[in-house]
Amino acid sequence: MKRIKRILHVAGNDLRIMVGDKIFFFWTLAFPILFIVLFGLLYKAGDNAPAVAELTVVNLDQGRWGAYFVEKIKAPNLELTMAASEPAEFSRLLVLPADFSAKIEARRDQALAFKKRSGASTKAAARVETRLYQTIARVLCELVLYGEGDLTKFLDGHPEFRDIVRVESRFPEKTVTVVPSGFDHSIPGTTIQFIMMMVIIYGGISVLEDRKKGVLGRMLFSPLSAGDVYQAKLLGRWSMGLLQALMLFVVGRIFFRLNLGSVPLALLVIAVFALAMAALSVFIGSVCTKEDMIIGLAVLLANMFAGLGGCWWPNEIVPPAVRKAAMISPAYWAMDALHKLRFFQGGFPDILPHLGVLLTLAIVLAIVAGRSFRIKD
Amino acid sequence: MRRLLLVLGNDVRRHLKSPLAILIYMVIPLAMTGLIGVIFAPRTEGRELPPIPVLLVDNDKGLASKLLVSSFDVDQMKKMFQVTVTDEADGRKRMGRGQASAMVVIPKGFTVDLLEARPVTLLVVKNPAEQFLPDVVEEFMNTMAVMLSGVVQAFADEVRGIRAMLDLKVDSFPWETLGPEFGKAQKKVVAASKYLNPLLLRLKTEETKAPGARRSFTQADLFSAILPGMAIMFLLFIVQTLMRDIISEREDGKLRRMMTTPLRPLELIGARIFGGWVMGVAVLLVMMAAGTLVFRVTWGPFGDFLLLGAVASFWTAAFFALLHALVRNRNQAGALSAPIILAFSLFGGSMMNPEVMPKAFKMVGVLTPNRWFIDGAAAVRQGRFPFVSLIVLLVSGLVLLALAVPALRRRTSV
């Protein structure tokens, strides 16, 4: 019992020193919040494409079919801008040629030019393109249905096209009922990334400095053994990761209405993940001899793991091979578990495999870190 | 000058003896460029998205539902969607686990309802953890719905005949009446073929770029756009590591000893800033070579880029000279440098394309060297001389230098 108390005391002291550092709050709170805001706004729900997708239409048609076609394109999520000629600036452009009506009335096939500006929203472009295909399908159906005779009189009156088949969309039962906000993705993603970065940098450097300055050696004059010192260091870095996650979740809840699904289970995921990172930080701090090496390694590992693990962008847009490769990243397992909890309202059984992987990693890293932990250089 | 060069040469030798940290900083931008480039590379098949996993549940198992299911079996659809036909219970279970982007459910009685021209609804269950792909499936189903509605209305009479056939027993069905019905249907098919074969209206989609931009965007172009942002970010890291000597020598007493030699403070300061500058340029050249060899990055005219790199490196050296003149010790320098670099990189566009950033972020970005370097590199790549970037970096660099030198002189005098 006394031994545990001593370990807790050293770990608590480590945490107190780190929290006492003024720059600690920049790293743990201010900078991650900048990331959260940036990525949250970028992947805001329903905002991957603008709420209303723009389409510029140049209707050069000299007959009536051009206007009829434009009327059919109109939809609530589409903003049509009419232009007399091709403008210099546009996101998406449809050109109806001068002989558009003439060709339809002569039943001659034609291809309509649809131009998408590269760099404009891909999703908005897909939405507009799909709408154009739907319009073409609708007009063709009407022609097949009612276009037997003289097509010049077609627009004088014909029965309305009926949408017999409709599509209804929703989310799976017992999951979410509204589209989760971009912050529900960016806050866990940033938290995971900064736990990696912070715990490795702060945790690693302090292990290195304590060793170099002889602090670790002096601790052995107390009733602590080398194993106790190691466990205390591990615990200190683990609690630092947990503290950072708690701060970001609380800020996320207050300012961005963060919803984690099950909070206790989300914290459990973070706890196991932070333990793995704490062990990694002690390992790196034990084997590196220079502060810059630790910072470099931390930035490299944290960014690669975060990028692969889905902390920055939705994993769905990632090629299948990279998605498979992502499984080597601990961030992937943590993010996937947090997604299960948030987006699928999952429970403990749903995240059990993730916890298993992260815990195994934490144990392996803890063993490796324990073996390489040195009191003196 | 000779003494300045001696100090500089000694510094370079010292840093080359233990280059691991600098090497790590040089590997990071290349690794990050590789990762982002692989993920966002334009697909060779001309598709912007990977195949979309879709679950298909046919609760009807009738003629119409089978036709709908088979529409996913066309080659073009196979490339776009990765379809798994399953039952509803299994589908719900899989969707609950997030194993597909969407599940399409064809309801029971779909065929009969269609044959009777009664409104019918297809259900698309979307994966809530995904943002793009479920919408693609929904829009595809909307297009299918329009086409199905059209077919049902076009062949309303024939559809009614089929409906009657389904209700009657085989022996009581008036088979002899089918002949004229098939004849009518044939006429409709022939009439429809005037519009459908070839399609009377088609869409010819073309991707365009802003005037003057290149027509096609390759993976190498993507790497070319990412690497300069990463390079300036890690140039900042590397130069600040090198410039930290200014403080460490003061802290461990080396400076005091150096000042007992004929070396003048100004020469030492000059050597440190010049050293940071020269090594920054060297690091940029190595990254340039690695980027060209590994990612086939195009930089534009070499001389223009080198000039931009030299000016950016000068700015970086002057900035960290000033920072190290203002801070009290090495810990403070370390604690301030990394956040400043990361903030520069975040706002300046090293971590994200500035075009997609919120307005406020873009405005702050103008105050960072990253933004000017990235803009300048883009200009060089497009064959333009990066005049504005060079002026901004050079003038602000000179201001920083003018502030740094007197401040460092005060800290160097013993």
Coordinates of N, CA and C in Angstrom, one line a residue, chain A residues 13-202:
Chain A
N13 N 3.3 14.3 -8.7 CA 4.3 15.4 -8.8 C 4.7 15.8 -10.2
D14 N 4.9 14.7 -11.0 CA 5.2 14.9 -12.4 C 4.1 15.7 -13.1
L15 N 2.9 15.3 -12.8 CA 1.7 15.9 -13.4 C 1.6 17.4 -13.0
R16 N 1.9 17.6 -11.7 CA 1.8 19.0 -11.2 C 2.9 19.9 -11.9
I17 N 4.1 19.3 -12.1 CA 5.1 20.1 -12.7 C 4.7 20.5 -14.2
M18 N 4.2 19.5 -14.8 CA 3.8 19.7 -16.2 C 2.6 20.7 -16.3
V19 N 1.6 20.6 -15.5 CA 0.5 21.5 -15.5 C 1.0 22.9 -15.1
G20 N 2.0 23.0 -14.2 CA 2.5 24.3 -13.8 C 3.2 25.1 -14.9
D21 N 3.6 24.4 -16.0 CA 4.3 25.0 -17.1 C 3.3 25.8 -17.9
K22 N 3.6 27.1 -18.1 CA 2.6 28.0 -18.7 C 2.3 27.5 -20.2
I23 N 3.3 27.0 -20.8 CA 3.1 26.7 -22.2 C 2.2 25.4 -22.4
F24 N 2.1 24.7 -21.2 CA 1.3 23.4 -21.2 C -0.1 23.7 -21.7
F25 N -0.7 24.8 -21.4 CA -2.0 25.1 -21.8 C -2.1 25.4 -23.2
F26 N -1.0 26.0 -23.8 CA -1.1 26.2 -25.2 C -1.2 24.8 -26.0
W27 N -0.3 23.9 -25.5 CA -0.2 22.6 -26.2 C -1.5 21.8 -25.9
T28 N -2.0 21.8 -24.7 CA -3.1 20.9 -24.4 C -4.4 21.5 -24.7
L29 N -4.5 22.8 -24.8 CA -5.9 23.4 -25.0 C -5.9 24.4 -26.1
A30 N -5.1 25.4 -26.1 CA -5.2 26.5 -27.1 C -5.0 25.9 -28.5
F31 N -3.9 25.3 -28.7 CA -3.6 24.8 -30.1 C -4.5 23.7 -30.6
P32 N -4.9 22.7 -29.7 CA -5.9 21.8 -30.2 C -7.2 22.4 -30.6
I33 N -7.6 23.5 -29.8 CA -8.8 24.1 -30.1 C -8.8 24.8 -31.5
L34 N -7.7 25.4 -31.9 CA -7.5 25.9 -33.2 C -7.8 24.8 -34.3
F35 N -7.2 23.7 -34.0 CA -7.4 22.5 -34.9 C -8.8 22.1 -35.0
I36 N -9.4 22.1 -33.8 CA -10.8 21.6 -33.7 C -11.7 22.6 -34.6
V37 N -11.5 23.8 -34.4 CA -12.3 24.8 -35.1 C -12.1 24.7 -36.6
L38 N -10.8 24.6 -37.0 CA -10.5 24.5 -38.4 C -11.1 23.3 -39.1
F39 N -10.9 22.1 -38.5 CA -11.4 20.9 -39.1 C -12.9 20.7 -38.9
G40 N -13.4 21.2 -37.8 CA -14.8 21.2 -37.5 C -15.6 22.0 -38.5
L41 N -15.1 23.2 -38.9 CA -15.7 24.0 -39.9 C -15.6 23.4 -41.3
L42 N -14.5 22.7 -41.5 CA -14.2 22.1 -42.8 C -15.2 21.0 -43.1
Y43 N -15.4 20.1 -42.0 CA -16.2 19.0 -42.2 C -17.5 19.1 -41.5
K44 N -18.0 20.3 -41.4 CA -19.3 20.6 -40.7 C -20.4 19.8 -41.5
A45 N -21.3 19.2 -40.7 CA -22.3 18.4 -41.4 C -23.1 19.2 -42.4
G46 N -23.2 18.5 -43.6 CA -24.0 19.2 -44.6 C -23.3 20.3 -45.3
D47 N -22.1 20.5 -44.8 CA -21.4 21.7 -45.4 C -20.2 21.3 -46.2
N48 N -20.1 19.9 -46.4 CA -19.0 19.4 -47.2 C -19.2 20.0 -48.6
A49 N -20.5 20.1 -49.0 CA -20.9 20.9 -50.1 C -21.6 22.1 -49.6
P50 N -21.7 23.2 -50.3 CA -22.5 24.3 -49.8 C -23.9 23.8 -49.7
A51 N -24.7 24.4 -48.7 CA -26.1 24.0 -48.5 C -26.8 24.1 -49.8
V52 N -26.5 25.1 -50.7 CA -27.2 25.2 -52.0 C -26.0 25.1 -53.0
A53 N -26.1 24.1 -53.9 CA -25.0 24.0 -54.9 C -25.3 24.9 -56.1
E54 N -24.3 25.6 -56.5 CA -24.5 26.6 -57.6 C -24.4 25.9 -59.0
L55 N -25.2 26.4 -59.9 CA -25.0 25.9 -61.3 C -25.3 27.2 -62.2
T56 N -24.3 27.5 -63.0 CA -24.5 28.5 -64.0 C -25.0 27.9 -65.3
V57 N -26.1 28.5 -65.9 CA -26.7 27.9 -67.1 C -26.6 29.0 -68.2
V58 N -26.0 28.6 -69.3 CA -26.0 29.5 -70.5 C -27.0 28.9 -71.5
N59 N -28.1 29.5 -71.6 CA -29.2 29.0 -72.4 C -29.1 29.8 -73.8
L60 N -28.5 29.2 -74.8 CA -28.4 29.8 -76.1 C -29.5 29.4 -77.0
D61 N -30.4 28.5 -76.5 CA -31.4 27.9 -77.3 C -32.4 28.9 -77.9
Q62 N -32.7 28.7 -79.1 CA -33.6 29.7 -79.8 C -35.1 29.2 -79.8
G63 N -35.3 28.0 -79.2 CA -36.7 27.5 -79.2 C -37.2 27.5 -77.7
R64 N -38.2 26.6 -77.5 CA -38.8 26.6 -76.1 C -38.3 25.5 -75.2
W65 N -37.6 24.6 -75.8 CA -37.1 23.4 -75.0 C -36.1 23.8 -74.0
G66 N -35.3 24.8 -74.3 CA -34.2 25.2 -73.4 C -34.8 25.6 -72.1
A67 N -35.8 26.5 -72.1 CA -36.4 27.1 -70.9 C -37.1 25.9 -70.1
Y68 N -37.7 25.0 -70.9 CA -38.4 23.9 -70.3 C -37.4 23.0 -69.5
F69 N -36.3 22.8 -70.1 CA -35.2 21.9 -69.5 C -34.7 22.6 -68.2
V70 N -34.5 23.9 -68.3 CA -34.0 24.7 -67.2 C -35.0 24.6 -66.0
E71 N -36.3 24.7 -66.4 CA -37.3 24.6 -65.3 C -37.3 23.2 -64.6
K72 N -37.0 22.2 -65.4 CA -36.9 20.8 -64.8 C -35.7 20.6 -63.9
I73 N -34.6 21.4 -64.2 CA -33.4 21.3 -63.4 C -33.7 21.8 -61.9
K74 N -34.5 22.8 -61.8 CA -34.7 23.5 -60.6 C -35.0 22.5 -59.4
A75 N -34.3 22.8 -58.3 CA -34.5 21.9 -57.1 C -34.2 22.8 -55.9
P76 N -34.7 22.5 -54.7 CA -34.5 23.3 -53.5 C -33.0 23.4 -53.2
N77 N -32.2 22.4 -53.4 CA -30.8 22.5 -53.0 C -29.9 22.9 -54.1
L78 N -30.5 23.5 -55.2 CA -29.7 24.0 -56.3 C -30.0 25.5 -56.6
E79 N -28.9 26.2 -56.8 CA -29.1 27.6 -57.1 C -28.7 27.9 -58.6
L80 N -29.7 28.2 -59.4 CA -29.4 28.4 -60.8 C -29.1 29.9 -61.1
T81 N -28.0 30.1 -61.8 CA -27.7 31.5 -62.3 C -27.7 31.4 -63.8
M82 N -28.5 32.3 -64.4 CA -28.5 32.3 -65.9 C -27.5 33.3 -66.4
A83 N -26.8 32.9 -67.4 CA -25.8 33.8 -68.0 C -26.0 33.8 -69.5
A84 N -25.6 35.0 -70.1 CA -25.8 35.1 -71.6 C -24.7 34.4 -72.3
S85 N -23.5 34.4 -71.7 CA -22.4 33.7 -72.4 C -21.5 33.1 -71.2
E86 N -20.5 32.3 -71.6 CA -19.7 31.6 -70.6 C -18.9 32.6 -69.8
P87 N -19.2 32.7 -68.5 CA -18.5 33.6 -67.7 C -17.1 33.2 -67.3
A88 N -16.2 34.1 -66.9 CA -14.8 33.7 -66.6 C -14.8 33.0 -65.3
E89 N -15.7 33.3 -64.4 CA -15.7 32.7 -63.0 C -17.0 31.9 -62.9
F90 N -16.8 30.6 -62.7 CA -18.0 29.7 -62.4 C -17.5 28.5 -61.6
S91 N -18.4 27.8 -60.9 CA -18.0 26.6 -60.3 C -18.5 25.4 -61.2
R92 N -19.7 25.6 -61.7 CA -20.2 24.5 -62.6 C -21.1 25.2 -63.7
L93 N -20.9 24.8 -64.9 CA -21.6 25.5 -66.0 C -22.2 24.5 -66.9
L94 N -23.5 24.8 -67.3 CA -24.2 23.9 -68.3 C -24.5 24.8 -69.5
V95 N -24.2 24.3 -70.7 CA -24.5 25.1 -71.9 C -25.5 24.4 -72.7
L96 N -26.6 25.1 -72.9 CA -27.7 24.6 -73.8 C -27.4 25.3 -75.2
P97 N -27.1 24.5 -76.2 CA -26.7 25.1 -77.5 C -27.9 25.8 -78.2
A98 N -27.6 26.6 -79.2 CA -28.6 27.4 -79.9 C -29.6 26.4 -80.6
D99 N -29.1 25.2 -81.0 CA -30.0 24.3 -81.7 C -30.6 23.2 -80.8
F100 N -30.6 23.5 -79.5 CA -31.1 22.6 -78.5 C -32.5 22.1 -78.9
S101 N -33.4 23.1 -79.1 CA -34.8 22.7 -79.4 C -34.9 22.1 -80.8
A102 N -34.2 22.6 -81.7 CA -34.3 22.1 -83.1 C -33.9 20.7 -83.1
K103 N -32.9 20.3 -82.4 CA -32.4 18.9 -82.4 C -33.4 18.0 -81.8
I104 N -34.0 18.5 -80.7 CA -35.0 17.6 -80.0 C -36.2 17.4 -80.9
E105 N -36.6 18.5 -81.5 CA -37.8 18.4 -82.4 C -37.5 17.5 -83.6
A106 N -36.3 17.5 -84.0 CA -35.9 16.7 -85.2 C -35.5 15.3 -84.7
R107 N -35.6 15.0 -83.4 CA -35.2 13.8 -82.8 C -33.8 13.4 -83.1
R108 N -32.9 14.4 -83.1 CA -31.5 14.1 -83.3 C -30.8 14.2 -82.0
D109 N -29.9 13.2 -81.7 CA -29.2 13.2 -80.4 C -28.2 14.3 -80.3
Q110 N -28.0 14.7 -79.0 CA -27.0 15.7 -78.7 C -26.4 15.5 -77.3
A111 N -25.2 16.1 -77.2 CA -24.6 16.0 -75.9 C -24.5 17.4 -75.3
L112 N -24.9 17.6 -74.1 CA -24.9 18.9 -73.4 C -23.5 19.1 -72.7
A113 N -22.9 20.2 -72.9 CA -21.6 20.5 -72.2 C -21.8 20.9 -70.8
F114 N -21.3 20.1 -69.9 CA -21.3 20.4 -68.4 C -19.9 20.5 -68.0
K115 N -19.6 21.7 -67.5 CA -18.2 22.0 -67.1 C -18.1 22.1 -65.6
K116 N -17.1 21.4 -65.0 CA -16.9 21.5 -63.5 C -15.5 22.2 -63.3
R117 N -15.5 23.2 -62.5 CA -14.2 23.8 -62.2 C -13.5 22.9 -61.2
S118 N -12.3 22.5 -61.5 CA -11.5 21.7 -60.6 C -11.2 22.6 -59.4
G119 N -11.3 22.0 -58.2 CA -11.0 22.8 -57.0 C -12.3 23.3 -56.4
A120 N -13.4 23.3 -57.1 CA -14.7 23.6 -56.5 C -15.2 22.4 -55.8
S121 N -16.2 22.5 -54.9 CA -16.6 21.4 -54.1 C -17.0 20.2 -54.9
T122 N -16.4 19.0 -54.6 CA -16.7 17.8 -55.3 C -18.1 17.3 -55.1
K123 N -18.5 17.5 -53.8 CA -19.9 17.0 -53.5 C -20.9 17.9 -54.2
A124 N -20.7 19.2 -54.2 CA -21.7 20.1 -54.9 C -21.7 19.7 -56.4
A125 N -20.5 19.4 -57.0 CA -20.5 19.0 -58.4 C -21.3 17.7 -58.6
A126 N -21.1 16.8 -57.7 CA -21.8 15.5 -57.8 C -23.3 15.7 -57.7
R127 N -23.7 16.6 -56.8 CA -25.1 16.9 -56.6 C -25.7 17.5 -57.9
V128 N -25.0 18.4 -58.4 CA -25.5 19.1 -59.7 C -25.6 18.1 -60.8
E129 N -24.5 17.3 -60.9 CA -24.4 16.3 -62.0 C -25.6 15.3 -61.9
T130 N -25.8 14.8 -60.7 CA -26.9 13.9 -60.5 C -28.2 14.5 -60.9
R131 N -28.4 15.7 -60.5 CA -29.6 16.4 -60.8 C -29.8 16.5 -62.3
L132 N -28.7 16.8 -63.0 CA -28.8 16.9 -64.5 C -29.2 15.6 -65.1
Y133 N -28.6 14.5 -64.6 CA -28.9 13.2 -65.1 C -30.4 12.9 -64.8
Q134 N -30.9 13.3 -63.6 CA -32.3 13.0 -63.3 C -33.2 13.8 -64.2
T135 N -32.8 15.0 -64.6 CA -33.6 15.9 -65.5 C -33.6 15.3 -66.9
I136 N -32.5 14.8 -67.3 CA -32.4 14.2 -68.6 C -33.3 13.0 -68.7
A137 N -33.2 12.1 -67.6 CA -34.1 10.9 -67.5 C -35.6 11.3 -67.5
R138 N -35.9 12.4 -66.8 CA -37.3 12.8 -66.7 C -37.8 13.3 -68.1
V139 N -37.0 14.1 -68.8 CA -37.4 14.6 -70.1 C -37.5 13.5 -71.1
L140 N -36.5 12.5 -71.0 CA -36.6 11.4 -72.0 C -37.8 10.6 -71.7
C141 N -38.2 10.3 -70.4 CA -39.4 9.6 -70.1 C -40.6 10.3 -70.7
E142 N -40.7 11.6 -70.5 CA -41.8 12.3 -71.0 C -41.9 12.2 -72.5
L143 N -40.8 12.2 -73.2 CA -40.8 12.1 -74.6 C -41.2 10.7 -75.1
V144 N -40.7 9.7 -74.3 CA -41.2 8.3 -74.7 C -42.7 8.2 -74.4
L145 N -43.1 8.8 -73.3 CA -44.5 8.7 -73.0 C -45.5 9.4 -73.9
Y146 N -45.1 10.7 -74.2 CA -46.0 11.6 -74.9 C -45.5 12.1 -76.2
G147 N -44.3 11.7 -76.6 CA -43.7 12.4 -77.7 C -43.9 11.6 -79.0
E148 N -45.1 11.2 -79.3 CA -45.4 10.4 -80.5 C -45.4 11.3 -81.7
G149 N -46.2 12.4 -81.6 CA -46.5 13.2 -82.8 C -45.4 14.3 -83.0
D150 N -46.0 15.5 -83.4 CA -45.1 16.6 -83.7 C -44.5 17.2 -82.4
L151 N -43.2 17.2 -82.3 CA -42.6 17.6 -81.0 C -42.6 19.2 -80.9
T152 N -42.9 19.9 -82.0 CA -43.0 21.3 -81.8 C -44.2 21.7 -81.0
K153 N -45.2 20.8 -80.9 CA -46.4 21.1 -80.2 C -46.4 20.4 -78.8
F154 N -45.3 19.7 -78.5 CA -45.2 18.9 -77.3 C -45.4 19.8 -76.0
L155 N -44.8 21.0 -76.1 CA -44.8 21.8 -74.9 C -46.1 22.6 -74.7
D156 N -47.1 22.5 -75.7 CA -48.3 23.1 -75.6 C -49.2 22.5 -74.5
G157 N -48.9 21.3 -74.1 CA -49.7 20.6 -73.1 C -49.6 19.1 -73.2
H158 N -49.2 18.5 -72.1 CA -49.2 17.0 -72.0 C -49.3 16.7 -70.5
P159 N -49.8 15.5 -70.2 CA -50.0 15.1 -68.8 C -48.7 15.2 -68.0
E160 N -48.8 15.5 -66.7 CA -47.6 15.7 -65.9 C -46.9 14.3 -65.6
F161 N -45.6 14.3 -65.5 CA -44.9 13.1 -65.2 C -45.1 12.8 -63.7
R162 N -45.4 11.5 -63.5 CA -45.7 11.1 -62.1 C -44.5 10.4 -61.5
D163 N -44.1 10.8 -60.3 CA -43.0 10.1 -59.6 C -43.6 9.0 -58.8
I164 N -43.8 7.8 -59.5 CA -44.4 6.7 -58.8 C -43.4 6.1 -57.8
V165 N -42.2 6.0 -58.2 CA -41.2 5.5 -57.3 C -40.5 6.6 -56.6
R166 N -40.5 6.6 -55.3 CA -39.8 7.6 -54.5 C -38.7 7.0 -53.6
V167 N -37.8 7.8 -53.1 CA -36.7 7.3 -52.3 C -36.8 8.0 -50.9
E168 N -36.7 7.2 -49.9 CA -36.7 7.8 -48.5 C -35.4 7.4 -47.9
S169 N -34.8 8.4 -47.2 CA -33.5 8.0 -46.6 C -33.5 8.2 -45.1
R170 N -32.8 7.4 -44.4 CA -32.7 7.6 -42.9 C -31.5 6.9 -42.4
F171 N -31.2 7.1 -41.1 CA -30.0 6.4 -40.5 C -30.5 5.1 -39.9
P172 N -29.6 4.2 -39.7 CA -30.0 2.9 -39.1 C -30.7 3.1 -37.7
E173 N -31.6 2.1 -37.4 CA -32.3 2.2 -36.1 C -31.3 2.2 -35.0
K174 N -31.7 2.8 -33.9 CA -30.9 2.8 -32.7 C -29.6 3.5 -32.9
T175 N -29.4 4.3 -33.9 CA -28.2 5.1 -34.0 C -28.6 6.6 -33.9
V176 N -28.0 7.4 -34.7 CA -28.3 8.9 -34.5 C -29.6 9.2 -35.3
T177 N -30.2 10.3 -34.9 CA -31.4 10.7 -35.7 C -31.2 12.0 -36.5
V178 N -30.1 12.7 -36.0 CA -29.7 13.9 -36.8 C -28.3 13.7 -37.3
V179 N -27.9 14.4 -38.4 CA -26.6 14.3 -38.9 C -25.6 14.9 -37.8
P180 N -24.6 14.1 -37.4 CA -23.7 14.6 -36.4 C -22.9 15.8 -37.0
S181 N -22.5 16.7 -36.1 CA -21.8 17.9 -36.5 C -20.4 17.6 -36.8
G182 N -19.7 18.5 -37.6 CA -18.3 18.3 -37.9 C -17.4 18.2 -36.7
F183 N -17.9 18.9 -35.6 CA -17.1 19.0 -34.4 C -17.1 17.6 -33.7
D184 N -18.2 16.8 -33.9 CA -18.3 15.5 -33.3 C -17.2 14.6 -33.9
H185 N -16.7 15.0 -35.0 CA -15.6 14.2 -35.6 C -14.2 14.9 -35.3
S186 N -14.2 16.3 -35.4 CA -12.9 16.9 -35.2 C -12.4 16.9 -33.8
I187 N -13.3 17.0 -32.8 CA -12.9 17.0 -31.4 C -12.2 15.7 -31.0
P188 N -12.9 14.5 -31.2 CA -12.1 13.3 -30.9 C -10.9 13.1 -31.7
G189 N -10.9 13.5 -33.0 CA -9.7 13.4 -33.9 C -8.6 14.2 -33.3
T190 N -8.9 15.4 -33.0 CA -7.8 16.3 -32.5 C -7.3 15.8 -31.1
T191 N -8.2 15.4 -30.3 CA -7.9 14.9 -29.0 C -6.9 13.7 -29.1
I192 N -7.2 12.8 -30.0 CA -6.3 11.6 -30.2 C -5.0 12.1 -30.7
Q193 N -5.0 13.0 -31.7 CA -3.7 13.5 -32.2 C -2.8 14.2 -31.2
F194 N -3.5 15.0 -30.4 CA -2.7 15.8 -29.4 C -2.3 15.0 -28.2
I195 N -3.0 13.9 -27.9 CA -2.6 13.1 -26.8 C -1.3 12.4 -27.3
M196 N -1.2 12.0 -28.5 CA 0.0 11.4 -29.0 C 1.2 12.4 -29.0
M197 N 0.9 13.6 -29.5 CA 2.0 14.5 -29.6 C 2.4 15.0 -28.2
M198 N 1.5 15.4 -27.4 CA 1.8 15.9 -26.1 C 2.5 14.9 -25.2
V199 N 1.9 13.7 -25.1 CA 2.4 12.7 -24.1 C 3.8 12.3 -24.6
I200 N 4.0 12.2 -25.9 CA 5.3 11.7 -26.3 C 6.4 12.9 -26.1
I201 N 6.0 14.1 -26.5 CA 6.9 15.2 -26.4 C 7.2 15.5 -24.9
Y202 N 6.2 15.9 -24.1 CA 6.4 16.2 -22.7 C 6.9 15.1 -21.9

